[in-house]
Amino acid sequence: MKKPMIIGVTGGSASGKTSVSQAILTNFSNEQIALIEHDSYYKDQSHLVFEERLKTNYDHPLAYDTTYLISQLEELQQGKEVAIPIYDYTNHTRSKETYCQKPVDVIIVEGILVLEDERLRDMMAIKIFVDTDDDVRIIRRIKRDMSERGRSLDSIIAQYLGAVKPMYHEFIEPTKRYADLIIPEGISNLVGLDIINTKIASILKENK
Ligand code: ADP
Ligand code: C5P
């Protein structure tokens, strides 16, 4: 078996990265393909009180322990199992639990800043940017963060204007230039999804 292939899936917050990644996963078995989220590698903040954790800029590259993600990807490429951290958005830190990821043929690495780090970029065989208009993304984010991440409307708006939007323009949108494929509208883009699935299937076939 050849070295597992890494596919990067990026885009702004709520652009549809997770939905696209999940849609790809459904076409292959758990033994063949896995999804790893960069958000699992937000730095541990359990030593800080909750009010201090609220002050972190979660859209800046320094919020992530990308070196740890890279080391776990390297272990997977060497055929080892890894214990991946689980992130808790409600408490703004890593939870105490981890999950076990076994080696697979294809690893999707998803996150707002996965194309920002050159080391990570260089590990990727395919780089995908999910491109969704800012107004659509903020509407989705309000709905999601209120229902799933325990946030108030005021806190979502303040975070969006103070960090999410400026960091998108400073760090995320510029990584579009590194993408091999730009997928407007994410999972609604059936042609884009079909191209990705066909490419992965052909690589898996070649690797057999
Ligand atoms: P990301 O991982 O980029 O933050 P998600 O895939 O989690 O984005 O999508 C954010 C929200 O938007 C979710 O509630 C998801 O169901 C919804 N969503 C994603 N893509 C679409 C789409 N093409 N049409 C409608 N809703 C979508
Ligand atoms: O799923 P999505 O790509 O939207 O996840 C990334 C977003 O999660 C970032 O834009 C960041 O603002 C947000 N985040 C947060 N609180 C945290 C960690 C991340 O709102 N504690």
Coordinates of C-alpha atoms and ligand atoms in Angstrom, one line a residue:
M1 CA 0.0 0.0 0.0
K2 CA 1.3 3.5 -0.9
K3 CA 1.5 6.4 1.6
P4 CA -2.0 7.6 2.5
M5 CA -3.1 10.5 0.4
I6 CA -4.1 13.8 2.2
I7 CA -6.8 16.0 0.8
G8 CA -7.2 19.5 2.2
V9 CA -10.7 21.1 2.4
T10 CA -10.8 24.8 3.3
G11 CA -13.1 27.8 3.0
G12 CA -14.6 30.4 5.3
S13 CA -16.5 29.6 8.4
A14 CA -19.9 27.9 7.5
S15 CA -18.9 27.8 3.8
G16 CA -19.8 24.1 3.8
K17 CA -16.4 22.4 4.4
T18 CA -17.8 19.8 6.8
S19 CA -20.8 19.1 4.6
V20 CA -18.6 18.6 1.5
S21 CA -16.2 16.4 3.5
Q22 CA -19.0 14.3 4.9
A23 CA -20.6 13.9 1.4
I24 CA -17.2 12.6 0.1
L25 CA -17.0 10.1 3.1
T26 CA -20.3 8.5 2.3
N27 CA -19.0 7.2 -1.0
F28 CA -16.1 5.2 0.6
S29 CA -15.7 2.8 3.5
N30 CA -14.2 3.8 6.9
E31 CA -11.2 1.6 6.2
Q32 CA -10.5 3.6 3.0
I33 CA -11.1 7.2 4.1
A34 CA -11.2 9.4 7.2
L35 CA -12.0 13.0 8.1
I36 CA -9.7 14.9 10.5
E37 CA -10.7 18.4 11.5
H38 CA -8.1 21.1 12.2
D39 CA -10.5 22.4 14.9
S40 CA -9.6 19.3 16.9
Y41 CA -6.2 20.8 17.3
Y42 CA -7.2 24.2 18.8
K43 CA -4.7 24.8 21.5
D44 CA -5.7 23.4 24.9
Q45 CA -7.0 26.2 27.1
S46 CA -8.0 24.2 30.2
H47 CA -5.5 26.2 32.3
L48 CA -7.4 29.4 31.6
V49 CA -10.7 30.5 33.2
F50 CA -13.7 30.7 30.9
E51 CA -13.7 34.5 30.7
E52 CA -10.1 34.4 29.5
R53 CA -10.9 31.8 26.9
L54 CA -13.5 34.1 25.4
K55 CA -10.8 36.6 24.6
T56 CA -8.9 34.2 22.2
N57 CA -9.0 35.0 18.5
Y58 CA -10.1 31.6 17.2
D59 CA -9.7 32.6 13.6
H60 CA -6.0 33.4 13.8
P61 CA -3.4 30.7 12.8
L62 CA -1.8 30.9 16.3
A63 CA -5.0 29.6 17.9
Y64 CA -4.2 26.2 16.4
D65 CA -1.5 23.6 17.4
T66 CA -0.9 22.8 13.7
T67 CA 2.5 21.1 14.6
Y68 CA 0.6 18.5 16.6
L69 CA -1.8 17.9 13.6
I70 CA 1.2 17.4 11.3
S71 CA 2.8 15.0 13.7
Q72 CA -0.3 12.9 13.9
L73 CA -0.7 12.9 10.1
E74 CA 2.9 11.7 9.8
E75 CA 2.1 8.9 12.3
L76 CA -0.9 7.8 10.3
Q77 CA 1.2 7.9 7.1
Q78 CA 3.6 5.6 9.0
G79 CA 0.8 3.1 9.6
K80 CA 0.3 4.0 13.3
E81 CA -3.0 4.6 15.1
V82 CA -3.4 8.0 16.7
A83 CA -5.6 9.5 19.6
I84 CA -7.2 12.6 18.1
P85 CA -8.3 15.4 20.5
I86 CA -12.0 16.3 20.7
Y87 CA -12.8 20.0 20.8
D88 CA -15.5 21.5 22.9
Y89 CA -16.8 24.8 21.3
T90 CA -19.2 25.5 24.2
N91 CA -16.3 25.6 26.8
H92 CA -13.7 26.9 24.3
T93 CA -11.2 24.2 25.0
R94 CA -10.2 20.6 24.4
S95 CA -12.4 18.0 26.1
K96 CA -10.7 15.3 28.1
E97 CA -11.7 12.7 25.6
T98 CA -9.9 11.6 22.4
Y99 CA -10.9 9.2 19.6
C100 CA -8.8 6.6 17.9
Q101 CA -8.0 7.0 14.2
K102 CA -6.6 4.0 12.4
P103 CA -4.5 4.3 9.3
V104 CA -6.5 4.7 6.1
D105 CA -5.8 5.3 2.3
V106 CA -7.2 8.8 2.1
I107 CA -7.3 11.4 4.8
I108 CA -9.4 14.6 4.4
V109 CA -8.1 17.4 6.5
E110 CA -10.7 20.1 6.9
G111 CA -10.6 23.6 8.4
I112 CA -10.6 27.4 7.8
L113 CA -6.8 27.6 7.9
V114 CA -5.5 24.2 6.5
L115 CA -4.0 25.9 3.4
E116 CA -2.4 28.6 5.4
D117 CA 0.4 26.5 6.9
E118 CA 3.0 25.7 4.2
R119 CA 4.1 22.5 5.9
L120 CA 0.5 21.2 5.9
R121 CA -0.1 22.4 2.3
D122 CA 3.0 20.5 1.2
M123 CA 1.6 17.2 2.6
M124 CA -1.6 17.5 0.5
A125 CA -2.2 15.8 -2.9
I126 CA -5.4 17.7 -3.5
K127 CA -6.3 21.2 -2.2
I128 CA -10.0 22.2 -2.2
F129 CA -11.5 25.7 -1.4
V130 CA -15.2 25.8 -0.7
D131 CA -16.4 29.2 -1.8
T132 CA -19.6 30.6 -0.4
D133 CA -20.7 34.2 -0.2
D134 CA -20.1 36.0 3.1
D135 CA -23.8 36.9 3.7
V136 CA -24.8 33.2 3.3
R137 CA -22.0 32.2 5.6
I138 CA -22.9 34.6 8.4
I139 CA -26.6 33.6 8.2
R140 CA -25.6 29.9 8.5
R141 CA -23.2 30.7 11.3
I142 CA -25.8 32.5 13.4
K143 CA -28.2 29.6 13.1
R144 CA -25.5 27.0 13.9
D145 CA -23.7 28.8 16.7
M146 CA -27.0 29.5 18.5
S147 CA -28.4 25.9 18.1
E148 CA -25.1 23.9 18.4
R149 CA -22.4 26.0 20.0
G150 CA -24.3 27.7 22.9
R151 CA -23.9 31.2 21.7
S152 CA -26.0 34.4 21.9
L153 CA -26.8 36.5 18.8
D154 CA -24.9 39.5 20.2
S155 CA -21.8 37.4 20.9
I156 CA -21.9 35.9 17.4
I157 CA -22.2 39.4 15.8
A158 CA -19.4 40.8 18.0
Q159 CA -17.1 37.8 17.2
Y160 CA -17.9 38.0 13.5
L161 CA -17.1 41.7 13.1
G162 CA -14.1 41.6 15.5
A163 CA -12.3 38.4 14.4
V164 CA -14.1 36.1 11.9
K165 CA -14.5 38.6 9.1
P166 CA -11.1 40.4 9.3
M167 CA -9.2 37.1 9.7
Y168 CA -11.1 35.7 6.7
H169 CA -9.8 38.5 4.6
E170 CA -6.3 38.4 6.1
F171 CA -5.6 34.7 6.2
I172 CA -8.3 32.5 4.7
E173 CA -9.4 34.1 1.4
P174 CA -5.7 34.5 0.3
T175 CA -5.2 30.7 0.5
K176 CA -7.7 30.3 -2.4
R177 CA -4.7 30.8 -4.7
Y178 CA -3.2 27.5 -3.5
A179 CA -6.4 25.5 -4.3
D180 CA -6.5 22.9 -7.1
L181 CA -10.3 23.1 -7.1
I182 CA -12.6 25.9 -6.0
I183 CA -16.1 24.6 -5.3
P184 CA -18.7 27.3 -5.3
E185 CA -21.7 26.6 -2.9
G186 CA -20.3 23.4 -1.5
I187 CA -22.6 20.4 -1.4
S188 CA -25.1 22.1 -3.7
N189 CA -22.4 21.8 -6.4
L190 CA -23.0 18.3 -7.6
V191 CA -20.6 18.5 -10.5
G192 CA -17.8 19.6 -8.2
L193 CA -18.5 16.8 -5.8
D194 CA -18.6 14.3 -8.6
I195 CA -15.2 15.4 -9.9
I196 CA -13.7 15.0 -6.4
N197 CA -15.3 11.5 -5.8
T198 CA -14.2 10.3 -9.3
K199 CA -10.6 11.4 -8.6
I200 CA -10.5 9.7 -5.2
A201 CA -12.0 6.5 -6.6
S202 CA -9.3 6.4 -9.3
I203 CA -6.5 7.0 -6.8
L204 CA -7.8 4.2 -4.6
K205 CA -8.0 1.9 -7.6
E206 CA -4.4 2.8 -8.6
N207 CA -3.2 2.1 -5.0
K208 CA -4.7 -1.4 -4.8
Ligands
ADP1 P1 -18.2 24.6 7.7 O1 -17.7 23.2 8.0 O2 -17.6 25.2 6.5 O3 -18.3 25.5 8.9 P2 -20.8 23.3 7.4 O4 -20.7 22.2 6.4 O5 -20.8 22.8 8.9 O6 -19.7 24.4 7.2 O7 -22.1 24.1 7.2 C1 -22.6 25.1 8.0 C2 -24.1 25.0 8.1 O8 -24.6 25.3 6.8 C3 -24.7 23.7 8.4 O9 -25.9 23.9 9.2 C4 -25.0 23.0 7.1 O10 -26.1 22.1 7.2 C5 -25.4 24.2 6.3 N1 -25.1 24.1 4.8 C6 -23.9 23.7 4.4 N2 -23.9 23.7 3.0 C7 -25.1 24.0 2.6 C8 -25.8 24.2 1.4 N3 -25.1 24.0 0.2 N4 -27.1 24.6 1.4 C9 -27.7 24.8 2.5 N5 -27.2 24.7 3.8 C10 -25.9 24.3 3.8
C5P2 O1 -16.9 25.0 11.5 P1 -16.2 26.3 11.2 O2 -15.2 26.3 10.1 O3 -17.1 27.5 11.2 O4 -15.2 26.4 12.5 C1 -14.3 27.5 12.6 C2 -14.9 28.6 13.4 O5 -15.0 28.2 14.8 C3 -13.9 29.8 13.5 O6 -14.4 30.8 12.6 C4 -14.0 30.3 14.9 O7 -14.4 31.6 15.1 C5 -15.0 29.4 15.6 N1 -14.7 29.0 17.0 C6 -15.4 29.6 18.0 N2 -15.2 29.3 19.3 C7 -14.2 28.4 19.6 C8 -13.4 27.8 18.6 C9 -13.7 28.2 17.3 O8 -16.4 30.3 17.7 N3 -13.9 28.1 20.9

